[in-house]
Short mmCIF file of C-alpha atoms in Angstrom, two decimals:
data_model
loop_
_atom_site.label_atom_id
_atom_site.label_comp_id
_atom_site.label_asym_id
_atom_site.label_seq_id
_atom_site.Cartn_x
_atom_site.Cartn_y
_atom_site.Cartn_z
CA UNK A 114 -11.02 3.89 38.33
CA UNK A 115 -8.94 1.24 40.24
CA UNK A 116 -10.99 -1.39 38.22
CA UNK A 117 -10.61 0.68 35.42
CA UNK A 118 -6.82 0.50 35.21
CA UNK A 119 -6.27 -3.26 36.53
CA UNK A 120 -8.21 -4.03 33.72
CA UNK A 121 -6.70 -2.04 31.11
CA UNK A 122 -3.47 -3.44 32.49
CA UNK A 123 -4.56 -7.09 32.27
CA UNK A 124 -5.94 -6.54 28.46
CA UNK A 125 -2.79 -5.25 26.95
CA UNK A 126 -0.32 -7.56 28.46
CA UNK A 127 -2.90 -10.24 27.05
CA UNK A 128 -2.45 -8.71 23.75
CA UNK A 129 1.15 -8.09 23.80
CA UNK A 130 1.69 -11.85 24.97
CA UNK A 131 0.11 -12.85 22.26
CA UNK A 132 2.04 -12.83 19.22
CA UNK A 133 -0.13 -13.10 16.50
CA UNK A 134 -2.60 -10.70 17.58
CA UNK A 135 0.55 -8.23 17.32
CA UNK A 136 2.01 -9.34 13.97
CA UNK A 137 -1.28 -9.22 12.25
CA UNK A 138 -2.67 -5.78 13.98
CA UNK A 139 0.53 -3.86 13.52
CA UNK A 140 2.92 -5.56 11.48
CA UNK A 141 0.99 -7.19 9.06
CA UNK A 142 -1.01 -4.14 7.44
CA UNK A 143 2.62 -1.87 7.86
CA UNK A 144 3.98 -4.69 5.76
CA UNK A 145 1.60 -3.49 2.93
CA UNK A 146 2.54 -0.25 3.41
CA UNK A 147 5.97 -1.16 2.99
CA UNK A 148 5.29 -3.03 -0.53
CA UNK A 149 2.74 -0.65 -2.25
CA UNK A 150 4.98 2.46 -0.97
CA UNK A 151 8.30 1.17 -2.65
CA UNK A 152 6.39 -0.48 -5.62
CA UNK A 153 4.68 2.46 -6.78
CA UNK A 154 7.21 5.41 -5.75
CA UNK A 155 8.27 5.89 -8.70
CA UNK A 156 5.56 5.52 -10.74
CA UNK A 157 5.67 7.43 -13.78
CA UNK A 158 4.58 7.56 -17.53
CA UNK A 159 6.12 4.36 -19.06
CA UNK A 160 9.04 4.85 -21.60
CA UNK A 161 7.89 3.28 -24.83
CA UNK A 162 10.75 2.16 -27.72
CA UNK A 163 10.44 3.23 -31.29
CA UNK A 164 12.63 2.15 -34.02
CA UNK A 165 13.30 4.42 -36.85
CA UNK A 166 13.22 3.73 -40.40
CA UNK A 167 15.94 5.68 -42.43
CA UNK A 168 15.45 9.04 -42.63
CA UNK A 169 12.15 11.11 -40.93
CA UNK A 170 12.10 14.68 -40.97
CA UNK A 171 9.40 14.82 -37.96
CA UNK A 172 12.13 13.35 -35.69
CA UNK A 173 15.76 13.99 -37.24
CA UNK A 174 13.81 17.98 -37.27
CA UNK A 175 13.64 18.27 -33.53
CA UNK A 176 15.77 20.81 -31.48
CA UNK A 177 18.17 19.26 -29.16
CA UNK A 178 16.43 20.91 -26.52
CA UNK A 179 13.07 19.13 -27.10
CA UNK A 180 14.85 15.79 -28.21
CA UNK A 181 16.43 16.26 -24.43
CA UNK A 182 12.83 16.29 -22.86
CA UNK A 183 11.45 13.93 -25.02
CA UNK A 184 13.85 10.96 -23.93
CA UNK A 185 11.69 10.38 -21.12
CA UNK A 186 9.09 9.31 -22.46
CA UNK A 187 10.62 7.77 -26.21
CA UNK A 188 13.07 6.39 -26.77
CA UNK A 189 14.33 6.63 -30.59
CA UNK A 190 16.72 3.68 -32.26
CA UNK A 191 17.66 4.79 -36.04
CA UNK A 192 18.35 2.23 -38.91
CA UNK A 193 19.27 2.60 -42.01
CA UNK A 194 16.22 3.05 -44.53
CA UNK A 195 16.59 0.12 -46.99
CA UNK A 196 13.79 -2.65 -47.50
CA UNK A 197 15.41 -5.22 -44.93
CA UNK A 198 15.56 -2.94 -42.39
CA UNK A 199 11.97 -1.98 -43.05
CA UNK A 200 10.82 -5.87 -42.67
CA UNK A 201 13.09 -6.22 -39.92
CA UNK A 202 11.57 -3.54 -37.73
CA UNK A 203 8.18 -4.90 -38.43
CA UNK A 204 8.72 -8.25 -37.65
CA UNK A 205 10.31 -6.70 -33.98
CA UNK A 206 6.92 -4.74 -33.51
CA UNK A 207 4.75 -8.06 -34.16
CA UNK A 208 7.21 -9.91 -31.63
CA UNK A 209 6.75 -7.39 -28.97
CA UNK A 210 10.14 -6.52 -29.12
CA UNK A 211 9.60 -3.02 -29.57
CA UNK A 212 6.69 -0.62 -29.21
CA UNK A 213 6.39 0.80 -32.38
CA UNK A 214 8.30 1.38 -36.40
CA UNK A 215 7.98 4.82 -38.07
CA UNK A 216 9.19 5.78 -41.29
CA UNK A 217 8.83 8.26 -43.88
CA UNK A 218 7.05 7.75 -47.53
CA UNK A 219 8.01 9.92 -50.33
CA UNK A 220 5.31 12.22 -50.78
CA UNK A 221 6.13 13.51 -46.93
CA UNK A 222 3.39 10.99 -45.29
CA UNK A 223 4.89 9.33 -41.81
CA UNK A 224 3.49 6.30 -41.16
CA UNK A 225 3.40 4.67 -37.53
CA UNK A 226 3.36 0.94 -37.19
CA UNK A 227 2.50 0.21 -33.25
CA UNK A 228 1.26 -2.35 -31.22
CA UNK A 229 -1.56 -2.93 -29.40
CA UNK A 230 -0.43 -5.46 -26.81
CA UNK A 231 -0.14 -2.57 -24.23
CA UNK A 232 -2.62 0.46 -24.69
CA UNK A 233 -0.52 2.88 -22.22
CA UNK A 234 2.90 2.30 -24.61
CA UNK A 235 0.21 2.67 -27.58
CA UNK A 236 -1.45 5.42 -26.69
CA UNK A 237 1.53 7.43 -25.36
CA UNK A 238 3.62 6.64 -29.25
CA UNK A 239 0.49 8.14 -31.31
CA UNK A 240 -0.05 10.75 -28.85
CA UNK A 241 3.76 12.12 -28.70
CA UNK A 242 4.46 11.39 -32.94
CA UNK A 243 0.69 13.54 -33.47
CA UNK A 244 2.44 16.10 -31.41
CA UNK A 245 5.75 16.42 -33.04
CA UNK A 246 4.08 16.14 -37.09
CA UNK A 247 1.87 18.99 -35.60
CA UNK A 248 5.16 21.32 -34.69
CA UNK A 249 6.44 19.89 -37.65
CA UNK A 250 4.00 21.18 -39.69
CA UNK A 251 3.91 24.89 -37.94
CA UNK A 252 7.41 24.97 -38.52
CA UNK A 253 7.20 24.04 -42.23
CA UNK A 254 4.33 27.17 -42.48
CA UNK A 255 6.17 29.44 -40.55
CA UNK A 256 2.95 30.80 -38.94
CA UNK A 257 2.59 30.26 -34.88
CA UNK A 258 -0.59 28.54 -33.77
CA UNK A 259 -3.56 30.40 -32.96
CA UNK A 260 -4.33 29.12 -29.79
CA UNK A 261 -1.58 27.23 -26.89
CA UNK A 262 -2.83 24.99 -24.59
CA UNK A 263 -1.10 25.09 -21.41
CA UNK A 264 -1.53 22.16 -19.08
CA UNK A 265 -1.04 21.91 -15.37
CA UNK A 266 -1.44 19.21 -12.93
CA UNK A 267 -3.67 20.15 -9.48
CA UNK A 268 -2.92 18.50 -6.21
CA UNK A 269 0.59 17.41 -7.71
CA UNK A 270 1.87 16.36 -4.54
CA UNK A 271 -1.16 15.02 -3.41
CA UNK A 272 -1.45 12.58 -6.27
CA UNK A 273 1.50 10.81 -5.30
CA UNK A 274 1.20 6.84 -4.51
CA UNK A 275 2.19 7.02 -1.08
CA UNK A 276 -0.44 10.46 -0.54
CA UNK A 277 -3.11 7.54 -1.24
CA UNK A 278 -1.59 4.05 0.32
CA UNK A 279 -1.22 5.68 3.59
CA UNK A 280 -4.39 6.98 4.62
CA UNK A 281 -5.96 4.20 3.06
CA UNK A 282 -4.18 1.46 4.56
CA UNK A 283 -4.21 2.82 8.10
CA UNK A 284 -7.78 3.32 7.78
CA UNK A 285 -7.63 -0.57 6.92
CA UNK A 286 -5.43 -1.27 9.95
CA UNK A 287 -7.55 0.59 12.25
CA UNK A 288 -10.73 -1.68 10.69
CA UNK A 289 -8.86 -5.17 11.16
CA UNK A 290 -7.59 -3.63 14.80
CA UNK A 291 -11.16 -3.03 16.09
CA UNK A 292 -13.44 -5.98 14.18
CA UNK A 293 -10.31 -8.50 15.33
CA UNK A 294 -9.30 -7.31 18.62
CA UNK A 295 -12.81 -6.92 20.42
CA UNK A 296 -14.58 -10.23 18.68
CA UNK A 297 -11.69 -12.40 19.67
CA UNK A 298 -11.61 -10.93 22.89
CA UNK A 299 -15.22 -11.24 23.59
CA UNK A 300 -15.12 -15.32 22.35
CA UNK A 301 -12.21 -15.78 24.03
CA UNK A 302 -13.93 -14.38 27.44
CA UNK A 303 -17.01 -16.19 27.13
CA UNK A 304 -15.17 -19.70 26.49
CA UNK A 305 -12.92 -18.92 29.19
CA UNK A 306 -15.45 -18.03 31.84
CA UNK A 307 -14.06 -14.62 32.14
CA UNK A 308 -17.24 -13.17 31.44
CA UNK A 309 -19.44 -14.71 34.24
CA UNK A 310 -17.04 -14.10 36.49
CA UNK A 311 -16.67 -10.24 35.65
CA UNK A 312 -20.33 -10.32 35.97
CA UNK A 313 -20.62 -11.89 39.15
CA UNK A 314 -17.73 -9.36 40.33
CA UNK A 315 -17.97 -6.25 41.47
CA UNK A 316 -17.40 -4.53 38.65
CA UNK A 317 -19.45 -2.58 37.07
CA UNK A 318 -20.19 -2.66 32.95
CA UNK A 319 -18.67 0.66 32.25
CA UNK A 320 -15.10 -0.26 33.59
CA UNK A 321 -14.63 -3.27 31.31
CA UNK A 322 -16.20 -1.58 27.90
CA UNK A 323 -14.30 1.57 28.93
CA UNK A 324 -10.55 -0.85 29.48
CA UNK A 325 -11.54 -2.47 26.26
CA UNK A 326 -12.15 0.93 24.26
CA UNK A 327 -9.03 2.33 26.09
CA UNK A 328 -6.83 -0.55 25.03
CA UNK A 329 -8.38 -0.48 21.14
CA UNK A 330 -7.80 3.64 20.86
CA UNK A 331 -4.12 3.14 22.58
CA UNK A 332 -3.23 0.76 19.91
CA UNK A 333 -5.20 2.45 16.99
CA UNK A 334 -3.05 5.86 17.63
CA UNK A 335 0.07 3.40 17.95
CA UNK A 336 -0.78 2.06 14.67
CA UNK A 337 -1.12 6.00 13.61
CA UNK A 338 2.29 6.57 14.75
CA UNK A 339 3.99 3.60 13.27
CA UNK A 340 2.52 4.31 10.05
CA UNK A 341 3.10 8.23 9.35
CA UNK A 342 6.55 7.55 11.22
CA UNK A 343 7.30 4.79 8.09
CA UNK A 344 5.71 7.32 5.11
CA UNK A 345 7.22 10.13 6.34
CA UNK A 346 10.77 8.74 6.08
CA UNK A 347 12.53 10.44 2.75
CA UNK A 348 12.50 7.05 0.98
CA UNK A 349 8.51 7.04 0.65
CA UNK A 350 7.51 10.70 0.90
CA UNK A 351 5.07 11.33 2.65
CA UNK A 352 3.67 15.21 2.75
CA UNK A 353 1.15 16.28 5.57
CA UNK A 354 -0.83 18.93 5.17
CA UNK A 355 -1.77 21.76 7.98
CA UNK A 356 -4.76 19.83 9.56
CA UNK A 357 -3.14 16.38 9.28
CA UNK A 358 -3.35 16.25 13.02
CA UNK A 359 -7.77 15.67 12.50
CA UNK A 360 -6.30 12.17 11.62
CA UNK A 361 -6.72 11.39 15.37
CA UNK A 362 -10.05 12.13 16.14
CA UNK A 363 -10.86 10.56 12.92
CA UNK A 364 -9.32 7.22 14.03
CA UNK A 365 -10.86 7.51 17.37
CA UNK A 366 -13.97 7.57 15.91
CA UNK A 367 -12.82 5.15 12.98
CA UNK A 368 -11.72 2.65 16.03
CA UNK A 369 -15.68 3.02 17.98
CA UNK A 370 -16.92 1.85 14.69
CA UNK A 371 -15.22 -1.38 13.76
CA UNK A 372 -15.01 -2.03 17.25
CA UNK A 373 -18.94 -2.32 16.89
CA UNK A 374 -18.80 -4.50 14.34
CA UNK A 375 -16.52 -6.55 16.67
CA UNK A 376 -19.01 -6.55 19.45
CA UNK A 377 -21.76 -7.59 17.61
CA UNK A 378 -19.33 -10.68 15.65
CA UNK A 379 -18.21 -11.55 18.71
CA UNK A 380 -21.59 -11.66 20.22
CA UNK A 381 -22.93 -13.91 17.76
CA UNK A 382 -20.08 -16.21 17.38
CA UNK A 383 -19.33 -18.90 19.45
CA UNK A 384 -15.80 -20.08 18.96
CA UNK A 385 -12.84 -18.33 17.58
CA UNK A 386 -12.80 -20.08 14.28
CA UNK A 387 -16.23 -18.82 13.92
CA UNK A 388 -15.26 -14.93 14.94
CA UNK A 389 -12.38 -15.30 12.61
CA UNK A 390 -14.54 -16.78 9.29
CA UNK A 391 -17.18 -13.59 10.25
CA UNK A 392 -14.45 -10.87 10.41
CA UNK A 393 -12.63 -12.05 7.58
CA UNK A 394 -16.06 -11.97 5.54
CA UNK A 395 -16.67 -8.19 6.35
CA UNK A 396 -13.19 -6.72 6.27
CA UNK A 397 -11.67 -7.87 3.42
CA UNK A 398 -14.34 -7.11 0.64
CA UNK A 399 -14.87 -4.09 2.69
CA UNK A 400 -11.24 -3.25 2.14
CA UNK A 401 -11.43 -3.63 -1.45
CA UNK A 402 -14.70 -2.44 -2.14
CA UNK A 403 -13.91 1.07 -0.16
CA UNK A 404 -11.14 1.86 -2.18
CA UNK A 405 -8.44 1.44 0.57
CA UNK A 406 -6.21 -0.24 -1.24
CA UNK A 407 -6.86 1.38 -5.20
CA UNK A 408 -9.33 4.27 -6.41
CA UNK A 409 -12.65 3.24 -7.35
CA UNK A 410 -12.60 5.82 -10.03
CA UNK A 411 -12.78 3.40 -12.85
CA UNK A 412 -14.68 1.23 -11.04
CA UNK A 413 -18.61 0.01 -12.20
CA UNK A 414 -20.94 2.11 -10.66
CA UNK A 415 -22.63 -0.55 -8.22
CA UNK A 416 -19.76 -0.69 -6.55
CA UNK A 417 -19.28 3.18 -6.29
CA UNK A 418 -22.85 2.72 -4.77
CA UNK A 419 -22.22 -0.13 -2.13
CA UNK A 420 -18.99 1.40 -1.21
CA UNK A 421 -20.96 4.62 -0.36
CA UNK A 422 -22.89 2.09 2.63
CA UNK A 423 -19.35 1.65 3.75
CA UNK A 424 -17.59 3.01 6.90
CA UNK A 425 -14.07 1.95 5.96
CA UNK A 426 -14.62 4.47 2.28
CA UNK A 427 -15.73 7.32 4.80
CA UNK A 428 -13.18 7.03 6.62
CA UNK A 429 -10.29 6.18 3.99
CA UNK A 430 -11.21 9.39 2.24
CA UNK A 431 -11.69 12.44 5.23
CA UNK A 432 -8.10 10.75 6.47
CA UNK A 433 -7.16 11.80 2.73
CA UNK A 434 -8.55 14.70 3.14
CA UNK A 435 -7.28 15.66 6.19
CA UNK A 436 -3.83 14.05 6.11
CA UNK A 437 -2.76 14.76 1.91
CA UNK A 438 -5.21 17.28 0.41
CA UNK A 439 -5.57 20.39 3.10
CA UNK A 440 -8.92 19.77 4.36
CA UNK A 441 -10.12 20.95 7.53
CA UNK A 442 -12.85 20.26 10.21
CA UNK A 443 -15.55 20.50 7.06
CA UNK A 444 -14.14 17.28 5.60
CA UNK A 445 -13.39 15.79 9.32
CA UNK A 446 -16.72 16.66 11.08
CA UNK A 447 -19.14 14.74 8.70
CA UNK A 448 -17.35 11.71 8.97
CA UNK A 449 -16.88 11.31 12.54
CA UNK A 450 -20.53 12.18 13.13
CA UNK A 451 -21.76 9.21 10.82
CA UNK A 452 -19.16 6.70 12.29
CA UNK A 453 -20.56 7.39 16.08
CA UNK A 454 -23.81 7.00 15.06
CA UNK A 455 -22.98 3.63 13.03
CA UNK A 456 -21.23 2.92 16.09
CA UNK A 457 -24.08 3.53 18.42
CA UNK A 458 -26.71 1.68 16.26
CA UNK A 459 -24.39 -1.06 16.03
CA UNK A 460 -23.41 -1.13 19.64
CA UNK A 461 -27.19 -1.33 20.34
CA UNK A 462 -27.68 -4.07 18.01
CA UNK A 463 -25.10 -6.32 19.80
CA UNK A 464 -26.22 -5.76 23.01
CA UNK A 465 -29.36 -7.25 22.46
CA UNK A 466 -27.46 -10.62 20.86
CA UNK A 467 -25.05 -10.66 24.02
CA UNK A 468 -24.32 -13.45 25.98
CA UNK A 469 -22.35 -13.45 29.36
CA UNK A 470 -22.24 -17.20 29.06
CA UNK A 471 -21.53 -19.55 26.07
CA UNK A 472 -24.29 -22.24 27.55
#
């Protein structure tokens, strides 16, 4: 235990010495956090502009009420109906100065004149004028409808930007925490001579894997910290759920994982440069392709299927689970069982690539 400890000592005052292994394990992925958590609070339905032609019953008909509601999503700019007005708004819709022109024909026909340079605006104009000339045209009858859809949004909270950024991008941290942290450490070692001489010490093996695991799980649940302490602030958000606490088993198992991966890079490598071209190569289109960063729902299905293969997805989505959407030890227990044994398998793999010596 006395090795143990001396050890664990030594490695995190190497770390914490070492400034860019800092900025880049626990400020540079919080910095994302940071970004993509005040970029997309707000994110709502985009207000699109419509300019009105003279006079249209659809829209001069609606209740004050409903013309209340409906500013959030239209707004409505009235000109006079004559010819050069007409021209005028038409020209502004072709210039992209304003979403849409909507005016009224004689015989009662409203015609919409959008544009197509942004499908959301687009598709939001027809969708809301459809909607009002249907009222429009109960009204005029007299006669309710026969069926009323109502409409509700699951998971409401859950959905929100920062319910997604911040299990996925502390999954992400964890990843570049334990693939950077034990490869360089390992080259580092080797080129250094550390290695032999812990070998030729007596020390035994399970001291120095155990400090390094220690020192990679102690920074992992810092990381942890840092991160729900930043989302949880009022600014961003941030809503746990009653089992958000599974989190940490999840990263513990999360860090074993990529910590593998880091073994068996930094076994293979043989400088630093070479450690850091290797762990750039898996993490970042792992990152991407695991959805840790955006949903993969739109996606093409090959890359649904490779991100399947892919720890970093596992583990983005049972911290989801666990941390936004309610999920217990069903969602938790899966998970941590396939990232041990990737860990394992992996583990075993590098141990028969190591080298105590860089000669």
């Amino acid at each position: 235990m006395r090795a143990f400890w001396s050890l664990s000592a030594a490695m995190t005052k190497g770390l914490l010495r070492d400034r860019a292994a800092v900025f880049f394990t626990l400020i540079f992925p919080l910095m994302f956090l940071l970004l993509f958590g005040a970029l997309f609070k707000d994110q709502s339905t985009p207000q699109a502009e419509v300019t009105q032609v003279g006079d249209v019953k659809v829209l001069d008909g609606i209740p004050a009420k409903e013309r209340e509601g409906l500013r959030e999503v239209l707004k409505i700019e009235k000109t006079d109906g004559s010819a050069a007005a007409r021209k005028e708004a038409l020209e502004k819709v072709r210039k992209g100065d304003t979403d849409a022109a909507v005016f009224q024909r004689g015989d009662g026909e409203v015609e919409l004149r959008y544009s197509a340079a942004d499908q959301t605006r687009s598709g939001n104009v027809r969708g809301v004028l459809d909607s009002l000339v249907q009222q429009a045209n109960q009204r005029a009858t007299g006669q309710p409808p026969a069926y009323r859809l109502t409409t509700q949004t699951l998971e409401d909270q859950s959905t929100k930007p920062i319910q997604y950024l911040t299990p996925g991008l502390l999954g992400w941290a964890v990843a570049m925490g334990g693939v950077f942290g034990s490869s360089f450490n390992l080259v580092s070692w080797r080129k250094k001579r550390i290695l032999r001489r812990l070998w030729l010490a007596p020390i035994g093996p399970g001291a120095v894997i155990g400090a390094r695991v220690g020192v990679n799980l102690a920074m992992a649940f810092a990381q942890t910290a840092i991160f729900l302490g930043v989302a949880l602030l009022p600014y961003y958000g941030l809503e746990l759920t009653g089992h958000w606490w599974l989190c940490l088993p999840l990263i513990a198992c999360g860090t074993l994982a990529f910590m593998s991966i880091g073994l068996l890079v930094g076994s293979w490598a043989k400088s630093e440069e070479a450690a850091n071209g290797l762990a750039q190569i898996i993490i970042l289109p792992m990152a991407f392709l695991s959805g840790a960063f955006f949903p993969l729902d739109g996606a093409p299905s090959w890359v649904r299927t490779v991100s399947d293969f892919l720890p970093l997805k596992h583990l983005s989505q049972a911290m989801q689970d666990v941390l936004s959407r309610g999920e217990g030890w069903g969602a938790a227990l899966p998970v941590m069982g396939g990232l041990l044994l990737f860990a394992a398998v992996l583990s075993f793999i590098a141990s028969r690539v190591f080298r105590w010596d860089a000669a």
